[in-house]
Short mmCIF file of C-alpha atoms in Angstrom, two decimals:
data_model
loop_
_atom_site.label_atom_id
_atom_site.label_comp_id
_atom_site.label_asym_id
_atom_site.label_seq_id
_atom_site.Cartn_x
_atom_site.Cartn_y
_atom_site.Cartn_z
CA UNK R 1 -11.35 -8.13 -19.29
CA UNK R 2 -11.50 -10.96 -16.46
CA UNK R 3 -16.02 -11.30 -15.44
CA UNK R 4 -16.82 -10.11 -12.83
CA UNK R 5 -18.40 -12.77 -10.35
CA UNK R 6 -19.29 -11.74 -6.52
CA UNK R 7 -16.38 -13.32 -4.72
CA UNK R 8 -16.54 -16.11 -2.49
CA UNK R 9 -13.92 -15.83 0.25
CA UNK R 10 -12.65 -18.94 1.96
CA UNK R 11 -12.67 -18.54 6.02
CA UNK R 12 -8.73 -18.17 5.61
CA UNK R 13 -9.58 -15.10 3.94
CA UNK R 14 -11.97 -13.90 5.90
CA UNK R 15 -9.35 -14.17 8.92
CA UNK R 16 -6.85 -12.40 7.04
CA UNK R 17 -8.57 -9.51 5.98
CA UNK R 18 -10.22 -9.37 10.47
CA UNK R 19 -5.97 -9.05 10.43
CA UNK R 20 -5.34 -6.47 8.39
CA UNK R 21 -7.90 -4.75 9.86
CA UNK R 22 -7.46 -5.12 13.32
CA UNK R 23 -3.73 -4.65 13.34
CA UNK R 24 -2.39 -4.20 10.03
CA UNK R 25 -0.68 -1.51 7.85
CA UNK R 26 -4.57 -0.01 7.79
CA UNK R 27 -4.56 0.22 11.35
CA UNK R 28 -1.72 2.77 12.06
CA UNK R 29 -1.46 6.17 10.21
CA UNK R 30 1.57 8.12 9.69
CA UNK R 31 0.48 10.53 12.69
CA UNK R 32 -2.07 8.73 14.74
CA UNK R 33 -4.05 5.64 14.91
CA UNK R 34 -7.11 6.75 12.80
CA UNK R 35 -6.20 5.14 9.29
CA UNK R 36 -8.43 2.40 10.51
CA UNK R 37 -10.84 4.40 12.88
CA UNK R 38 -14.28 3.57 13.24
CA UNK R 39 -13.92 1.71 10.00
CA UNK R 40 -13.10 -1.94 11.29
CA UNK R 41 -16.82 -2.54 12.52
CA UNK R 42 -17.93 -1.26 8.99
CA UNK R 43 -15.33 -3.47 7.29
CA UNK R 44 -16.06 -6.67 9.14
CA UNK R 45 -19.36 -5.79 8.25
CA UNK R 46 -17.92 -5.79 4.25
CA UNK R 47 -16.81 -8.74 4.27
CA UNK R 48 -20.51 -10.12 3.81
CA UNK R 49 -21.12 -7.85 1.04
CA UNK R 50 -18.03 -8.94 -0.70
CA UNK R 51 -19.36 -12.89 -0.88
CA UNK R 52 -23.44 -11.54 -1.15
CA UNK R 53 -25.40 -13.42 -3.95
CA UNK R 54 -27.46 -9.76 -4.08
CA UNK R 55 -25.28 -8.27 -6.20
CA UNK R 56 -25.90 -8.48 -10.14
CA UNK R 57 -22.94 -9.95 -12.79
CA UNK R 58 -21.23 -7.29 -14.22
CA UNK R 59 -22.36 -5.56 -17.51
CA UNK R 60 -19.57 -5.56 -20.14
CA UNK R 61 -18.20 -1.98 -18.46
CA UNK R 62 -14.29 -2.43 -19.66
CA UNK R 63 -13.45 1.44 -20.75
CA UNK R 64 -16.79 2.85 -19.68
CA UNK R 65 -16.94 6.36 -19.05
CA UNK R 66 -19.72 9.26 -18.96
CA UNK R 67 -19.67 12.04 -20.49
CA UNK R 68 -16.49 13.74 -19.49
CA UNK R 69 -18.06 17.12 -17.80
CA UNK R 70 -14.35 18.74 -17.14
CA UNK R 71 -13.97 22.01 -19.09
CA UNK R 72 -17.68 23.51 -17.47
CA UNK R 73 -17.31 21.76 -14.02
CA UNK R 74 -14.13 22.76 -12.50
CA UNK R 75 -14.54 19.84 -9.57
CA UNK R 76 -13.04 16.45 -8.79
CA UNK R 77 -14.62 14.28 -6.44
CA UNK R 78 -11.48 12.54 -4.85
CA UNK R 79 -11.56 9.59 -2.24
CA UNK R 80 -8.62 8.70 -0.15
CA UNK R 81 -6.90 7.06 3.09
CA UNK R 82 -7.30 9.25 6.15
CA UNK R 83 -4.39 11.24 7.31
CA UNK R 84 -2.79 10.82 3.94
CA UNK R 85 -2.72 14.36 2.59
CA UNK R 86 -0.57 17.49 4.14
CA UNK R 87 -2.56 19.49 6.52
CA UNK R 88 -1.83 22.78 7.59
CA UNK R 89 -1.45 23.53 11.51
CA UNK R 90 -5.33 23.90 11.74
CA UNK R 91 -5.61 20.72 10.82
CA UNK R 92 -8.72 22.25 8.00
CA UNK R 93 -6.94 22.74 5.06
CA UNK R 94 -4.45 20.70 2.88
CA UNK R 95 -2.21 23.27 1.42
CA UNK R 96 -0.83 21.24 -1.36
CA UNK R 97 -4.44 20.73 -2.59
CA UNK R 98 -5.22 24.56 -2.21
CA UNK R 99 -2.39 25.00 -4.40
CA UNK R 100 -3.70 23.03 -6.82
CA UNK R 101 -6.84 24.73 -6.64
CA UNK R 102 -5.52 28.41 -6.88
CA UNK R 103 -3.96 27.58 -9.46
CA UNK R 104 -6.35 26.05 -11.78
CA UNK R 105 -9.37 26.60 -10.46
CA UNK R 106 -10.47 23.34 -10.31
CA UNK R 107 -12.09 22.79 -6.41
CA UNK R 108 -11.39 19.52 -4.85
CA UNK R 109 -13.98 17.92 -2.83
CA UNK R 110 -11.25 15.44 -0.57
CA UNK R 111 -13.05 12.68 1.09
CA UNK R 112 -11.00 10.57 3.93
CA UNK R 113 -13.87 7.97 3.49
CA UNK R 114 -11.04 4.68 2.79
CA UNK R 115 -10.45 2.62 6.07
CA UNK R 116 -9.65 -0.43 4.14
CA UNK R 117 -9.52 -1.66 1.37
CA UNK R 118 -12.23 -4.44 1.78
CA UNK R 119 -14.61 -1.64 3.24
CA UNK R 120 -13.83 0.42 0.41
CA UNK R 121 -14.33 -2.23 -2.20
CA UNK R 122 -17.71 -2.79 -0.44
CA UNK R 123 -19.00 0.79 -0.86
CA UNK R 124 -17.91 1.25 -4.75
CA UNK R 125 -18.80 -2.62 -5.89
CA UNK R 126 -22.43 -2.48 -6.46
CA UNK R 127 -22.74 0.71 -8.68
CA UNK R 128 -19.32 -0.36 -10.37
CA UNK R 129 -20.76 -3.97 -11.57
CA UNK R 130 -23.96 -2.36 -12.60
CA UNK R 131 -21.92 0.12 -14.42
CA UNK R 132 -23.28 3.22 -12.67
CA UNK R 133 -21.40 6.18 -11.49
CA UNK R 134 -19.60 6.11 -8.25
CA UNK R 135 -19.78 9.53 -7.54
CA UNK R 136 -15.93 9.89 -6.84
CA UNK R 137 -13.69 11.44 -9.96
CA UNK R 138 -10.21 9.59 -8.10
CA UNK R 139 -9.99 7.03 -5.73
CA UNK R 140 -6.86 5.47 -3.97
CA UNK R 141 -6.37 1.61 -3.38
CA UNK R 142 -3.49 -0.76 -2.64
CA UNK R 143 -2.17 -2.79 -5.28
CA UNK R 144 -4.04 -5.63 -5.12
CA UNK R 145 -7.56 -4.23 -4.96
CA UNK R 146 -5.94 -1.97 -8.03
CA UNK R 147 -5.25 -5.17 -9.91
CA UNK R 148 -8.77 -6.48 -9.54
CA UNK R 149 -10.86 -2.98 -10.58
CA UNK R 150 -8.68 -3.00 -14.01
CA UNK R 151 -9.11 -7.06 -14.34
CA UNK R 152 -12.99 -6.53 -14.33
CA UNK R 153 -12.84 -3.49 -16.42
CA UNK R 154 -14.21 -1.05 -13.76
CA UNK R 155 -11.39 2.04 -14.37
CA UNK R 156 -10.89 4.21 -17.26
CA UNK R 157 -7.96 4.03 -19.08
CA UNK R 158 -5.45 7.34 -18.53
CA UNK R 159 -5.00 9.52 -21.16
CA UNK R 160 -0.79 10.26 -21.41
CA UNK R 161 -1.78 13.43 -22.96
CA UNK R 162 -2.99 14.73 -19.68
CA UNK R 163 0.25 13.17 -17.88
CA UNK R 164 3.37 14.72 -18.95
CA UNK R 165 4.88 14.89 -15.08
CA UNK R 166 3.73 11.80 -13.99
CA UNK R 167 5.14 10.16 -17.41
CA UNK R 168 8.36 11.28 -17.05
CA UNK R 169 8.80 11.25 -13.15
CA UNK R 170 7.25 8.65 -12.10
CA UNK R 171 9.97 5.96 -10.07
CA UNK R 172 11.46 3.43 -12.38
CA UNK R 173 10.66 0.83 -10.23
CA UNK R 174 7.37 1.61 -9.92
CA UNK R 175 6.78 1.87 -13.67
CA UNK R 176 5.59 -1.42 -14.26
CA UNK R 177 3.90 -3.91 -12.34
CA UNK R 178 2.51 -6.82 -13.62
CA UNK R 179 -1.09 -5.91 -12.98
CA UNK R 180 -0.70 -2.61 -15.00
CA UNK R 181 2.23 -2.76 -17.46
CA UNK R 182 3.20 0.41 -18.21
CA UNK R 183 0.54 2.05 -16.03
CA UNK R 184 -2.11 2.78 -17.99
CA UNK R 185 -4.49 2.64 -15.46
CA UNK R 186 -2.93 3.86 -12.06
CA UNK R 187 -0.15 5.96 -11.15
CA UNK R 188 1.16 5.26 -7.52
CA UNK R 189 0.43 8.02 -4.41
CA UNK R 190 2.82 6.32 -2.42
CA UNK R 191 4.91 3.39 -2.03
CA UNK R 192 5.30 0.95 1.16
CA UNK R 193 8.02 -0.47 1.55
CA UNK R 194 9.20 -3.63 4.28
CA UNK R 195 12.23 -3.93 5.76
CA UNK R 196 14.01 -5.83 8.88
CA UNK R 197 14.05 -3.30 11.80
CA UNK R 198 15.62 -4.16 15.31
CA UNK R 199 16.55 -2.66 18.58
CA UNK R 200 20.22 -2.35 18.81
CA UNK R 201 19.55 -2.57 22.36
CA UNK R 202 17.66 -5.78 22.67
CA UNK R 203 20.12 -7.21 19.83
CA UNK R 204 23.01 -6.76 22.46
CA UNK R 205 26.06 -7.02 20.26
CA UNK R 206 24.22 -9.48 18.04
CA UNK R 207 24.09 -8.55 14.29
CA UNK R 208 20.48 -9.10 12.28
CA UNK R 209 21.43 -8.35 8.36
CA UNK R 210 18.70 -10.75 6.91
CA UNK R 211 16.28 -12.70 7.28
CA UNK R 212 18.33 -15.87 8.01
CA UNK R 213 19.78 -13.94 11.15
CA UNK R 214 16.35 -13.92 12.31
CA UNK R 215 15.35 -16.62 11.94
CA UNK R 216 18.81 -19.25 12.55
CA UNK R 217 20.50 -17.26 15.59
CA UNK R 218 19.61 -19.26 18.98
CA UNK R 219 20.42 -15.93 20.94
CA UNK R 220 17.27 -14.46 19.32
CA UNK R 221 15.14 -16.93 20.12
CA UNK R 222 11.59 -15.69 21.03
CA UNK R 223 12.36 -12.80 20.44
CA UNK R 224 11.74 -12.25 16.73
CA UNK R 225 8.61 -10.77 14.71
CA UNK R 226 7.21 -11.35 11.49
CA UNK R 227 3.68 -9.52 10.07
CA UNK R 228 0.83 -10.79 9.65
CA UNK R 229 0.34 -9.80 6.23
CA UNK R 230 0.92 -13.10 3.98
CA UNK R 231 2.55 -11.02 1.10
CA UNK R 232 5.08 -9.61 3.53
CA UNK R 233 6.20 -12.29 5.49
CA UNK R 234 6.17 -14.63 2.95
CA UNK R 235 7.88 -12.12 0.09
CA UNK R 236 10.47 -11.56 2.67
CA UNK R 237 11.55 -15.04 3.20
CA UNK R 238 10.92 -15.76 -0.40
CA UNK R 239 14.27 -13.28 -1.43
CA UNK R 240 16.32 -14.82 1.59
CA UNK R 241 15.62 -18.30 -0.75
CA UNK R 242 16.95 -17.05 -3.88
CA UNK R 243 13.30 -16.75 -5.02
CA UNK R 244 11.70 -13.73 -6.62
CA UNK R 245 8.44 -12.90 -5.04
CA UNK R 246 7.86 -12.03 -8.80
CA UNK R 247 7.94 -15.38 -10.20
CA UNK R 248 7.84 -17.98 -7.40
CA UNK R 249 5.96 -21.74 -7.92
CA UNK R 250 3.69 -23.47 -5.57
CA UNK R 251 6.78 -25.00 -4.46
CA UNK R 252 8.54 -22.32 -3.55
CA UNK R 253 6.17 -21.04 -1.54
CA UNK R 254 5.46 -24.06 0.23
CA UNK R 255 9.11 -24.00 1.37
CA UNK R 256 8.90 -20.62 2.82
CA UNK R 257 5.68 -21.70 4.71
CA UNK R 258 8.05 -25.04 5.89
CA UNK R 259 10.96 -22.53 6.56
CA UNK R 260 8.63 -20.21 8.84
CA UNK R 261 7.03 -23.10 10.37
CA UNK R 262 10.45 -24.61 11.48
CA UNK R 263 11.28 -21.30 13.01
CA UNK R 264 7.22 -21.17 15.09
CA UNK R 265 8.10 -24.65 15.95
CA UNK R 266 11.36 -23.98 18.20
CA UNK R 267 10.18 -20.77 19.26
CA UNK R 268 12.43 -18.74 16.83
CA UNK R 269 9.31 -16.48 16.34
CA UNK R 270 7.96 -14.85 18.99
CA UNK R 271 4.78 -14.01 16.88
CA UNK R 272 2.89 -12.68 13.62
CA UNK R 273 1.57 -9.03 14.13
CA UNK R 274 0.28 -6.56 12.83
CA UNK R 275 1.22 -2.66 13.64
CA UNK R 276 1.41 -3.59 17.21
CA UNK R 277 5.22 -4.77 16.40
CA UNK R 278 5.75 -1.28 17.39
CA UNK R 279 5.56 -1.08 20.93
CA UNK R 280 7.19 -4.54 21.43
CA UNK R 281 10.29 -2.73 19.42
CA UNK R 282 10.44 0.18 21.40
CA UNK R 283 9.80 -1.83 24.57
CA UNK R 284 13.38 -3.92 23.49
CA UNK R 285 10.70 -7.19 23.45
CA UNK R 286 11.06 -7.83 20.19
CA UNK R 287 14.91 -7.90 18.81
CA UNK R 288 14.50 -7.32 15.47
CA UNK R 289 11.54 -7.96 13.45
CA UNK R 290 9.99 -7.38 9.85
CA UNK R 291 8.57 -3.79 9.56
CA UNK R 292 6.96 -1.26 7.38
CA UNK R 293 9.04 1.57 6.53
CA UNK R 294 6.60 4.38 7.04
CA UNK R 295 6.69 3.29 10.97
CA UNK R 296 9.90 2.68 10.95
CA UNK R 297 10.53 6.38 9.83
CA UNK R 298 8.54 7.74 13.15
CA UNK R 299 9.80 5.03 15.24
CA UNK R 300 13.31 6.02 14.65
CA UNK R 301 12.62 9.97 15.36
CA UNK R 302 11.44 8.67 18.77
CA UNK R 303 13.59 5.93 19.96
CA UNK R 304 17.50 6.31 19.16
CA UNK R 305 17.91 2.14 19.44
CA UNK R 306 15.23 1.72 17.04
CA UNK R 307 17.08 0.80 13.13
CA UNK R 308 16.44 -0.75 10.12
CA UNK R 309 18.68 -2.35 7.90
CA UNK R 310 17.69 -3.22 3.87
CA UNK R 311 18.75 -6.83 3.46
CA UNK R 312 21.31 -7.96 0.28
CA UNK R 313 18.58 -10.16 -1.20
CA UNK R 314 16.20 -7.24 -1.29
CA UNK R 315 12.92 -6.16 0.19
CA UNK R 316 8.95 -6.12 -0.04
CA UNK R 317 7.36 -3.22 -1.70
CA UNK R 318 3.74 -2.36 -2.60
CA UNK R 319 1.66 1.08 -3.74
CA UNK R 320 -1.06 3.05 -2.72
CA UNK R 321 -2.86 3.89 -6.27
CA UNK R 322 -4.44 6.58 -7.68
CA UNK R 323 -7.35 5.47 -10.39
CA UNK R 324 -10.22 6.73 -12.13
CA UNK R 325 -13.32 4.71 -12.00
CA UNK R 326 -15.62 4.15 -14.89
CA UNK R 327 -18.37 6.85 -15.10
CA UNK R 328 -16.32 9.52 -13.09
CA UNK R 329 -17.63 12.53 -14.22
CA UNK R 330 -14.94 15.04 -14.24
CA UNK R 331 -12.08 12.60 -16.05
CA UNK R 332 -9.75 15.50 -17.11
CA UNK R 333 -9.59 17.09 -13.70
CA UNK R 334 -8.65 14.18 -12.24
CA UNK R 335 -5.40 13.37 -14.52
CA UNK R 336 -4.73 16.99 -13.90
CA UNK R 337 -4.45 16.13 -10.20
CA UNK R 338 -2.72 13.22 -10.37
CA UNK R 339 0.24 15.05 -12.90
CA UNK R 340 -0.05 17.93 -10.54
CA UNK R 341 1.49 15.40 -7.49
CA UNK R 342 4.50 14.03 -9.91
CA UNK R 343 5.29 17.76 -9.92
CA UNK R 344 8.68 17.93 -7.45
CA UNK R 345 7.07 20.66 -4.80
CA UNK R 346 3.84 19.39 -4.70
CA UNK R 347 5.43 15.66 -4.42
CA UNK R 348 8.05 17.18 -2.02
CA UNK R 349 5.18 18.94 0.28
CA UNK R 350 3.18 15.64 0.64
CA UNK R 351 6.53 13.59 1.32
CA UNK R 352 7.40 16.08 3.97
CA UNK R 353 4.15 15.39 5.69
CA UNK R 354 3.46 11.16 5.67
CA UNK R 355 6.83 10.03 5.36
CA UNK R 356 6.38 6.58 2.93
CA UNK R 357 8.05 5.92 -0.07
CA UNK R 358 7.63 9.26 -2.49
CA UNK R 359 7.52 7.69 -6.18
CA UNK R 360 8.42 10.65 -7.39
CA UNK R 361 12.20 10.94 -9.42
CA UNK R 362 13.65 14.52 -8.90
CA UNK R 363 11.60 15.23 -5.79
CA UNK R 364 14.95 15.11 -3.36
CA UNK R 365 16.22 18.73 -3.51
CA UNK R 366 12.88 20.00 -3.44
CA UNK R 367 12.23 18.08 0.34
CA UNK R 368 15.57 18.96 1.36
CA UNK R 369 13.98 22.83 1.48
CA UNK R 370 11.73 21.38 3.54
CA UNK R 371 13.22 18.71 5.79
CA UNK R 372 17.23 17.82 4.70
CA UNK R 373 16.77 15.17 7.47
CA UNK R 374 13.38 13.25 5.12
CA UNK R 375 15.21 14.46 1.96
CA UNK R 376 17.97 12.26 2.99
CA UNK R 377 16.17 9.20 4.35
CA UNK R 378 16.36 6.22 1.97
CA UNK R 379 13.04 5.01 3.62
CA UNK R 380 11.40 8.17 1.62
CA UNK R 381 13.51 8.85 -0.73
CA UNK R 382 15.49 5.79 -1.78
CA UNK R 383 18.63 5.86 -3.60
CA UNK R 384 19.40 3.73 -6.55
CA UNK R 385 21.41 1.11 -4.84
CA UNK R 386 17.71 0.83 -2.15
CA UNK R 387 15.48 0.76 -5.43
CA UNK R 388 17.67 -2.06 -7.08
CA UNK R 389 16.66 -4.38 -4.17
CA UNK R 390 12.82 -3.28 -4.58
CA UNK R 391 10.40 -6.86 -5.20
CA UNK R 392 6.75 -6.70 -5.78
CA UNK R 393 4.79 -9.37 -5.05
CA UNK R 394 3.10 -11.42 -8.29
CA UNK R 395 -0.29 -10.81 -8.55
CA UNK R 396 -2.24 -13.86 -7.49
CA UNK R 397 -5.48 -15.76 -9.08
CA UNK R 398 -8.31 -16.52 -6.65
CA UNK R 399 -7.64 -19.91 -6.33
CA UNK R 400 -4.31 -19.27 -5.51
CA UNK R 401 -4.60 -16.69 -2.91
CA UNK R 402 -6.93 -19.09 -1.41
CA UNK R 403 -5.18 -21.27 -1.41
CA UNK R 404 -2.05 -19.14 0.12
CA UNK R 405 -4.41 -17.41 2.99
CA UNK R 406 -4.93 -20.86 4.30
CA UNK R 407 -1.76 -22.21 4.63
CA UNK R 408 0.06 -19.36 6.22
CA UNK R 409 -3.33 -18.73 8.34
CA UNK R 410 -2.37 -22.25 9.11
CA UNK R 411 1.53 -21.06 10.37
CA UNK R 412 0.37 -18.45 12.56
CA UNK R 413 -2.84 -20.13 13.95
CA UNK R 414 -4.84 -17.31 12.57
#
């Protein structure tokens, strides 16, 4: 396992994490606007913790676990994203979970206390690198704070035995990404996927089918959106290369910078944003633009001109993951859980409710008993010919996302 060493984030960084929380994916829930809530004072505040000389080197923690406390204490301590769980009409209980509990008496103690993932890796660092308990059985993180927990050895590994849903339904193309082959430490809660979305009428008879549209069609000029989440845009203009955000050299990436920059330069781009793309889409400001599917998904339900279309050279997506960290108390009761939500209804009742990318196979006719309309959106549920086009984006060495941060902070004058 990769040391551990308190990380020392460049200024490019720094700006692109005040992004993300700000205006990014974090910043807009399926429902509301409290995924990032009070949290983006706490997480700017995080970002000093995460480059803080205070905190000791790691001990040698790879595989470290307590004593696993599961068949006496029927608890899991579980930490996740606000306003991603089912709620009932109350808006007090989360009836999926309930079900869970009813029916194997195992109580969960469900925590919304994840704003972002900085913040997040801000609360859990200092007891992880001292290789103390966390006090949380299950935690949820995107991929890339995922990769870097099982690089410095700070989640258990899962036992299959404990599994046997999740093994066998879990989304082929979420089975193996190249920070956990064969997912031995995380199994996915949901997947987020990015698309091109546009405003038919804004577009006014024009057609947007890729990237290239966007970015080489004079009658869109200024009027065209990309995120400002460096993995997106860049992974999206990547595939409209020929390149495989999978694989790609310095090279290549410098080219998509150069391609972008071309496109800032004659005021192809009206500008990088973050989840306030949304209003400048409804508003017919912004033509067409590059989206997350989740908001794309509500956007649609309320604006009839609002579409999205899945471009031939494929599409961005990452995961929400589900891990256990070292010292978690209650390890059994917490693969239970996670086996418990590759099960088709409980998968189906939490797909029903936050409408991202279920990475559950088999979970279609289930949400069709619950809404044919989601069951039968590819931006949930996608078919095989939408999976084929999936990319992930390569996981990145410090250095190199350092290097990466700065240059595109560079394109959009972050």
């Amino acid at each position: 396992m990769e040391q551990y060493e308190p990380d020392r984030l460049s200024p490019a960084q720094v700006a692109a994490m005040r992004r993300s929380l700000r205006n990014g994916r974090a910043a807009l829930t399926r429902r509301s606007l409290l995924r990032a809530g009070t949290g983006g004072a706490l997480a700017v505040g995080a970002l000093g913790t995460l480059s803080a000389c205070g905190i000791p080197a790691a001990k040698n923690t790879a595989g470290v676990s307590s004593e696993d406390h599961s068949a006496k204490e029927k608890e899991i301590a579980f930490s996740n994203w606000t306003e991603y769980m089912d709620v009932d009409d109350s808006g007090k209980h989360h009836p999926s979970l309930d079900a869970f509990t009813k029916r194997t008496g195992i109580k969960v103690k469900y925590t919304q206390d994840i704003n972002d993932n900085v913040e997040f890796f801000g609360k859990i660092k200092p007891q992880l690198a001292a290789g103390q308990a966390t006090g949380r059985d299950l935690i949820c993180v995107t991929d890339w704070l995922a990769a870097r927990l099982i690089r410095f050895g700070w989640v258990q590994k899962l036992d299959p035995a404990n599994l046997p849903h999740a093994f066998m339904n879990l989304s082929p193309q979420f089975r193996s990404p190249d920070w956990d082959p064969g997912r031995a430490y995380s199994y996915p809660w949901q997947g987020i996927s990015t698309v091109i979305a546009y405003n038919k009428k804004a577009l006014d008879g024009e057609e947007v089918k890729s990237v290239s549209d966007m970015l080489d069609n004079p009658k869109l000029k200024g009027r065209i959106g990309f995120l400002s989440e460096m993995r997106d845009s860049i992974g999206m203009t990547l595939l409209d290369m020929g390149k495989d955000p999978a694989t790609f050299s310095d090279d290549d990436y410098d080219a998509a910078i150069a391609r972008l920059q071309k496109a800032v330069d004659q005021g192809q781009i009206r500008r990088f944003t973050g989840n306030d793309y949304t209003s400048d889409l409804t508003k017919g400001d912004l033509a067409a633009c590059i989206a997350w599917a989740g908001d794309v998904v509500q956007l649609k339900a309320d604006t009839p001109d609002v579409d999205f279309v899945i471009p031939d050279s494929g599409y961005m997506t990452s995961t929400d993951n589900l891990l256990i960290p070292n010292k978690a108390r209650h390890k059994t009761n917490a693969e239970r859980l996670i086996d418990y939500y590759y099960e088709p209804k409980p998968a189906a009742e939490l797909a029903a409710y936050i409408n991202y990318v279920c990475p559950v196979d088999g979970v279609k006719a289930e949400l069709a008993k619950i809404d044919e309309d989601a069951a039968n959106n590819p931006l949930i549920i996608p078919d095989a010919a939408m999976a084929a086009k999936s990319h992930a984006f390569r996981s990145l060495a410090q250095k190199e996302e350092t290097a990466y941060e700065e240059k595109f902070a560079k394109l959009t004058g972050a």
